[in-house]
């Protein structure tokens, strides 16, 4: 035997029955997005590296150390597996002038790639579902998109998800805060870890986001961005808060909430749970009014969020939610391999009529005994057995046997007209 090849570290196979939970979540998301009139967008998994360097910012965890970047061997292009999707969505929106006739509400689902240390809730290929509203400036859309996420938690049966919000203001307000923040951090230089020292003059705001417990107390005393906001920024923030309150959405203002990407301004928010250990942020987002311009489009306001599918599903599981793979309606018992062509044809007719049927297929040593076929039928969870036995076939019939109601009742049905009796098999 050849040497076994395994999946890349931190990249997971999603297998049945677990994949049913994924489909269940995706269905819920599609239905919910439709109710909020958000439309699906699908962008490439590979993008020019420059999109992320410019869009996310050079001094961010993602761009500094987490990107899967490579050179196209054929033409030398610098490419990157997308670490997130907002930059790609914004590129597509600009490239196709999607905002020419007004704002757009979009959503996506798909795999993202970051070279991180794999652990519970943190993988190298992981999945995000995201919502983006582009072309709308007011806090009403910030509120809408937060309400959308909140509605999703409800749909999924999640409890104990709390909302934290903050405002990052506008670039000019951040510049003023930044100067005072740097001065403060310089006064506490002895407490800064290596990451923080490196970021002191490039991205000091991100130091506030540190996960280093030794820096917590120092960071808590740092000048707060929120105290530097002008009237317009505060009004925007107040607008959002009022709309959340009007909808009974509980939130906590976290003045140290900054996001990993540079592109955010005004509202930022996270949905957090305490049930998942260290990786407790299940969804994060905010406003990014300057990103479109940054990557070469015409300036337009925008707000969005992305949720981590693995983390959300872990929480779903903890609450005992999500679906098992559905059992088929019927299982076809085929005692004789010579009957398979006829059986297949009947099953096609039933399936076309909406019945889900699993067929007992031939294996290397034949069809197996009736007993073993009925065992498989039972294990499949099907409510009916379809028995393609020689006697009934001679009469042009197939036997339908109830497998689960305890009655074991049997009836014969005409092979030729499956559509006529299909309805009786459906759940
Ligand atoms: P963290 O602080 O946990 O690294 P982040 O700020 O890098 O998160 P975002 O880029 O905002 O995360 O992504 C949004 C969501 O995607 C996160 O809240 C999380 O649920 C999920 N996510 C991010 N990185 C990973 C990963 N490596 N594996 C699994 N899920 C992830
Ligand atoms: Mg991260």
Short mmCIF file of N, CA and C in Angstrom, two decimals, residues 252-349:
data_model
loop_
_atom_site.label_atom_id
_atom_site.label_comp_id
_atom_site.label_asym_id
_atom_site.label_seq_id
_atom_site.Cartn_x
_atom_site.Cartn_y
_atom_site.Cartn_z
N UNK A 252 -23.74 46.01 25.52
CA UNK A 252 -22.82 46.62 26.46
C UNK A 252 -21.85 47.45 25.63
N UNK A 253 -21.59 48.67 26.07
CA UNK A 253 -20.58 49.46 25.37
C UNK A 253 -19.22 49.04 25.90
N UNK A 254 -18.36 48.60 25.01
CA UNK A 254 -17.00 48.21 25.38
C UNK A 254 -16.04 49.19 24.71
N UNK A 255 -15.56 50.17 25.48
CA UNK A 255 -14.73 51.23 24.88
C UNK A 255 -13.41 50.69 24.33
N UNK A 256 -13.03 49.49 24.71
CA UNK A 256 -11.77 48.93 24.19
C UNK A 256 -11.99 47.98 23.02
N UNK A 257 -13.23 47.91 22.56
CA UNK A 257 -13.50 47.04 21.41
C UNK A 257 -12.98 47.71 20.14
N UNK A 258 -11.91 47.15 19.61
CA UNK A 258 -11.42 47.59 18.30
C UNK A 258 -11.44 46.32 17.46
N UNK A 259 -11.32 46.42 16.17
CA UNK A 259 -11.39 45.21 15.37
C UNK A 259 -10.04 44.92 14.74
N UNK A 260 -9.88 43.69 14.31
CA UNK A 260 -8.60 43.26 13.76
C UNK A 260 -8.22 43.92 12.45
N UNK A 261 -9.17 44.45 11.74
CA UNK A 261 -8.86 45.07 10.46
C UNK A 261 -8.87 46.59 10.60
N UNK A 262 -8.04 47.24 9.77
CA UNK A 262 -7.93 48.69 9.84
C UNK A 262 -9.12 49.43 9.25
N UNK A 263 -9.94 48.71 8.49
CA UNK A 263 -10.90 49.45 7.67
C UNK A 263 -12.13 49.96 8.40
N UNK A 264 -12.27 49.67 9.66
CA UNK A 264 -13.51 50.07 10.34
C UNK A 264 -13.53 51.53 10.78
N UNK A 265 -14.73 52.11 10.80
CA UNK A 265 -14.95 53.42 11.43
C UNK A 265 -16.34 53.41 12.05
N UNK A 266 -16.64 54.43 12.85
CA UNK A 266 -17.93 54.49 13.57
C UNK A 266 -18.26 53.15 14.26
N UNK A 267 -19.45 52.60 13.98
CA UNK A 267 -19.89 51.42 14.75
C UNK A 267 -19.00 50.20 14.55
N UNK A 268 -18.61 49.58 15.65
CA UNK A 268 -18.05 48.23 15.60
C UNK A 268 -18.78 47.40 16.66
N UNK A 269 -18.87 46.11 16.44
CA UNK A 269 -19.62 45.27 17.38
C UNK A 269 -19.14 43.83 17.31
N UNK A 270 -19.40 43.12 18.40
CA UNK A 270 -19.11 41.68 18.44
C UNK A 270 -20.24 40.98 19.19
N UNK A 271 -20.56 39.79 18.76
CA UNK A 271 -21.44 38.91 19.51
C UNK A 271 -20.56 37.86 20.18
N UNK A 272 -20.71 37.74 21.49
CA UNK A 272 -19.79 36.91 22.27
C UNK A 272 -20.58 35.92 23.13
N UNK A 273 -20.00 34.73 23.30
CA UNK A 273 -20.60 33.76 24.21
C UNK A 273 -19.54 33.29 25.21
N UNK A 274 -19.99 32.92 26.39
CA UNK A 274 -19.04 32.40 27.38
C UNK A 274 -18.96 30.88 27.32
N UNK A 275 -19.77 30.28 26.45
CA UNK A 275 -19.86 28.81 26.43
C UNK A 275 -18.78 28.14 25.59
N UNK A 276 -17.93 28.89 24.93
CA UNK A 276 -16.97 28.26 24.01
C UNK A 276 -15.52 28.41 24.45
N UNK A 277 -15.30 28.80 25.70
CA UNK A 277 -13.93 28.98 26.15
C UNK A 277 -13.31 30.23 25.53
N UNK A 278 -12.02 30.12 25.21
CA UNK A 278 -11.26 31.31 24.78
C UNK A 278 -11.77 31.89 23.46
N UNK A 279 -12.27 31.02 22.58
CA UNK A 279 -12.71 31.51 21.27
C UNK A 279 -14.19 31.86 21.31
N UNK A 280 -14.53 32.89 22.09
CA UNK A 280 -15.93 33.18 22.38
C UNK A 280 -16.62 34.14 21.44
N UNK A 281 -15.87 34.79 20.55
CA UNK A 281 -16.51 35.72 19.62
C UNK A 281 -17.05 34.93 18.43
N UNK A 282 -18.37 34.92 18.29
CA UNK A 282 -18.95 34.14 17.19
C UNK A 282 -19.23 34.99 15.97
N UNK A 283 -19.30 36.31 16.15
CA UNK A 283 -19.65 37.17 15.03
C UNK A 283 -19.11 38.56 15.30
N UNK A 284 -18.55 39.19 14.28
CA UNK A 284 -17.95 40.50 14.49
C UNK A 284 -18.13 41.34 13.24
N UNK A 285 -18.22 42.65 13.46
CA UNK A 285 -18.40 43.51 12.29
C UNK A 285 -18.37 44.97 12.64
N UNK A 286 -18.77 45.77 11.69
CA UNK A 286 -18.79 47.20 11.90
C UNK A 286 -18.90 47.94 10.58
N UNK A 287 -18.75 49.25 10.70
CA UNK A 287 -18.88 50.12 9.53
C UNK A 287 -17.51 50.30 8.87
N UNK A 288 -17.50 50.37 7.56
CA UNK A 288 -16.23 50.56 6.85
C UNK A 288 -16.42 51.51 5.67
N UNK A 289 -16.64 52.79 6.02
CA UNK A 289 -16.99 53.79 5.00
C UNK A 289 -15.85 54.15 4.07
N UNK A 290 -14.62 53.75 4.41
CA UNK A 290 -13.47 54.18 3.59
C UNK A 290 -12.83 53.04 2.80
N UNK A 291 -13.35 51.85 2.97
CA UNK A 291 -12.69 50.70 2.34
C UNK A 291 -12.82 50.70 0.82
N UNK A 292 -14.00 51.04 0.33
CA UNK A 292 -14.23 50.98 -1.12
C UNK A 292 -13.24 51.92 -1.82
N UNK A 293 -13.10 53.12 -1.26
CA UNK A 293 -12.17 54.09 -1.83
C UNK A 293 -10.73 53.56 -1.74
N UNK A 294 -10.43 52.94 -0.62
CA UNK A 294 -9.07 52.42 -0.38
C UNK A 294 -8.64 51.44 -1.47
N UNK A 295 -9.58 50.66 -1.96
CA UNK A 295 -9.19 49.68 -2.97
C UNK A 295 -9.54 50.17 -4.38
N UNK A 296 -9.76 51.48 -4.52
CA UNK A 296 -9.85 52.06 -5.86
C UNK A 296 -11.25 52.31 -6.37
N UNK A 297 -12.27 52.12 -5.54
CA UNK A 297 -13.64 52.42 -5.97
C UNK A 297 -14.03 53.83 -5.58
N UNK A 298 -15.28 54.18 -5.89
CA UNK A 298 -15.79 55.49 -5.51
C UNK A 298 -16.27 55.41 -4.07
N UNK A 299 -15.95 56.44 -3.28
CA UNK A 299 -16.29 56.35 -1.85
C UNK A 299 -17.77 56.06 -1.64
N UNK A 300 -18.05 55.12 -0.79
CA UNK A 300 -19.44 54.80 -0.43
C UNK A 300 -19.45 54.20 0.96
N UNK A 301 -20.43 54.56 1.78
CA UNK A 301 -20.50 54.02 3.13
C UNK A 301 -20.90 52.54 3.10
N UNK A 302 -20.55 51.82 4.14
CA UNK A 302 -20.88 50.39 4.18
C UNK A 302 -20.78 49.88 5.61
N UNK A 303 -21.52 48.82 5.88
CA UNK A 303 -21.47 48.18 7.20
C UNK A 303 -21.70 46.68 7.01
N UNK A 304 -21.05 45.87 7.84
CA UNK A 304 -21.23 44.42 7.67
C UNK A 304 -20.73 43.65 8.86
N UNK A 305 -20.99 42.35 8.84
CA UNK A 305 -20.45 41.44 9.86
C UNK A 305 -20.12 40.10 9.24
N UNK A 306 -19.32 39.35 9.95
CA UNK A 306 -19.04 37.97 9.54
C UNK A 306 -19.14 37.09 10.78
N UNK A 307 -19.75 35.93 10.62
CA UNK A 307 -19.80 35.00 11.74
C UNK A 307 -18.95 33.78 11.42
N UNK A 308 -18.41 33.18 12.45
CA UNK A 308 -17.61 31.98 12.29
C UNK A 308 -18.51 30.75 12.38
N UNK A 309 -18.65 30.04 11.26
CA UNK A 309 -19.62 28.93 11.21
C UNK A 309 -19.25 27.83 12.20
N UNK A 310 -17.96 27.48 12.30
CA UNK A 310 -17.57 26.40 13.22
C UNK A 310 -17.95 26.75 14.66
N UNK A 311 -17.71 28.01 15.03
CA UNK A 311 -18.01 28.41 16.41
C UNK A 311 -19.52 28.43 16.65
N UNK A 312 -20.27 28.93 15.68
CA UNK A 312 -21.73 28.98 15.83
C UNK A 312 -22.29 27.56 15.94
N UNK A 313 -21.78 26.65 15.11
CA UNK A 313 -22.30 25.28 15.13
C UNK A 313 -21.93 24.56 16.42
N UNK A 314 -20.78 24.88 16.95
CA UNK A 314 -20.37 24.30 18.23
C UNK A 314 -21.38 24.72 19.32
N UNK A 315 -21.80 25.96 19.23
CA UNK A 315 -22.77 26.48 20.19
C UNK A 315 -24.14 25.83 19.97
N UNK A 316 -24.51 25.69 18.70
CA UNK A 316 -25.77 25.01 18.37
C UNK A 316 -25.78 23.62 18.99
N UNK A 317 -24.67 22.93 18.84
CA UNK A 317 -24.55 21.58 19.35
C UNK A 317 -24.69 21.55 20.86
N UNK A 318 -24.06 22.53 21.50
CA UNK A 318 -24.11 22.60 22.95
C UNK A 318 -25.55 22.77 23.44
N UNK A 319 -26.35 23.49 22.66
CA UNK A 319 -27.76 23.70 23.01
C UNK A 319 -28.63 22.55 22.50
N UNK A 320 -27.97 21.51 21.95
CA UNK A 320 -28.74 20.36 21.47
C UNK A 320 -29.55 20.62 20.22
N UNK A 321 -29.17 21.64 19.46
CA UNK A 321 -29.93 21.98 18.25
C UNK A 321 -29.34 21.36 17.00
N UNK A 322 -29.95 21.68 15.88
CA UNK A 322 -29.44 21.20 14.60
C UNK A 322 -30.07 19.89 14.21
N UNK A 323 -29.90 19.55 12.96
CA UNK A 323 -30.63 18.41 12.42
C UNK A 323 -29.73 17.20 12.24
N UNK A 324 -30.33 16.03 12.36
CA UNK A 324 -29.70 14.79 11.92
C UNK A 324 -29.97 14.67 10.42
N UNK A 325 -29.16 13.89 9.69
CA UNK A 325 -29.50 13.70 8.28
C UNK A 325 -30.87 13.05 8.20
N UNK A 326 -31.72 13.51 7.28
CA UNK A 326 -33.08 12.93 7.21
C UNK A 326 -33.03 11.48 6.77
N UNK A 327 -33.89 10.65 7.36
CA UNK A 327 -33.99 9.26 6.91
C UNK A 327 -34.72 9.25 5.57
N UNK A 328 -34.42 8.27 4.72
CA UNK A 328 -35.19 8.18 3.47
C UNK A 328 -36.61 7.75 3.77
N UNK A 329 -37.54 8.06 2.88
CA UNK A 329 -38.92 7.60 3.05
C UNK A 329 -38.97 6.08 2.93
N UNK A 330 -38.22 5.56 1.98
CA UNK A 330 -38.33 4.12 1.70
C UNK A 330 -36.96 3.51 1.41
N UNK A 331 -36.87 2.20 1.64
CA UNK A 331 -35.66 1.44 1.34
C UNK A 331 -36.05 0.31 0.41
N UNK A 332 -35.36 0.20 -0.74
CA UNK A 332 -35.73 -0.81 -1.71
C UNK A 332 -34.98 -2.11 -1.45
N UNK A 333 -35.72 -3.17 -1.16
CA UNK A 333 -35.15 -4.51 -0.92
C UNK A 333 -35.23 -5.27 -2.25
N UNK A 334 -34.04 -5.66 -2.76
CA UNK A 334 -33.98 -6.27 -4.09
C UNK A 334 -33.29 -7.64 -3.98
N UNK A 335 -34.09 -8.72 -3.82
CA UNK A 335 -33.50 -10.04 -3.54
C UNK A 335 -32.63 -10.56 -4.67
N UNK A 336 -32.91 -10.17 -5.90
CA UNK A 336 -32.23 -10.77 -7.04
C UNK A 336 -31.63 -9.68 -7.92
N UNK A 337 -30.32 -9.79 -8.19
CA UNK A 337 -29.63 -8.73 -8.93
C UNK A 337 -30.24 -8.52 -10.32
N UNK A 338 -30.85 -9.55 -10.87
CA UNK A 338 -31.43 -9.40 -12.21
C UNK A 338 -32.60 -8.42 -12.22
N UNK A 339 -33.13 -8.13 -11.04
CA UNK A 339 -34.29 -7.22 -10.96
C UNK A 339 -33.84 -5.75 -10.88
N UNK A 340 -32.53 -5.55 -10.67
CA UNK A 340 -32.06 -4.17 -10.45
C UNK A 340 -32.49 -3.17 -11.53
N UNK A 341 -32.39 -3.51 -12.83
CA UNK A 341 -32.80 -2.51 -13.84
C UNK A 341 -34.24 -2.05 -13.65
N UNK A 342 -35.13 -3.01 -13.38
CA UNK A 342 -36.53 -2.67 -13.19
C UNK A 342 -36.72 -1.86 -11.90
N UNK A 343 -36.02 -2.28 -10.85
CA UNK A 343 -36.12 -1.57 -9.57
C UNK A 343 -35.66 -0.11 -9.74
N UNK A 344 -34.53 0.07 -10.41
CA UNK A 344 -34.01 1.43 -10.63
C UNK A 344 -35.05 2.30 -11.30
N UNK A 345 -35.72 1.71 -12.31
CA UNK A 345 -36.69 2.49 -13.07
C UNK A 345 -37.87 2.90 -12.19
N UNK A 346 -38.34 1.98 -11.35
CA UNK A 346 -39.45 2.30 -10.45
C UNK A 346 -39.03 3.38 -9.45
N UNK A 347 -37.81 3.22 -8.94
CA UNK A 347 -37.34 4.20 -7.95
C UNK A 347 -37.20 5.59 -8.58
N UNK A 348 -36.74 5.63 -9.86
CA UNK A 348 -36.66 6.92 -10.54
C UNK A 348 -38.03 7.59 -10.58
N UNK A 349 -39.05 6.78 -10.85
CA UNK A 349 -40.42 7.33 -10.90
C UNK A 349 -40.85 7.87 -9.54
#
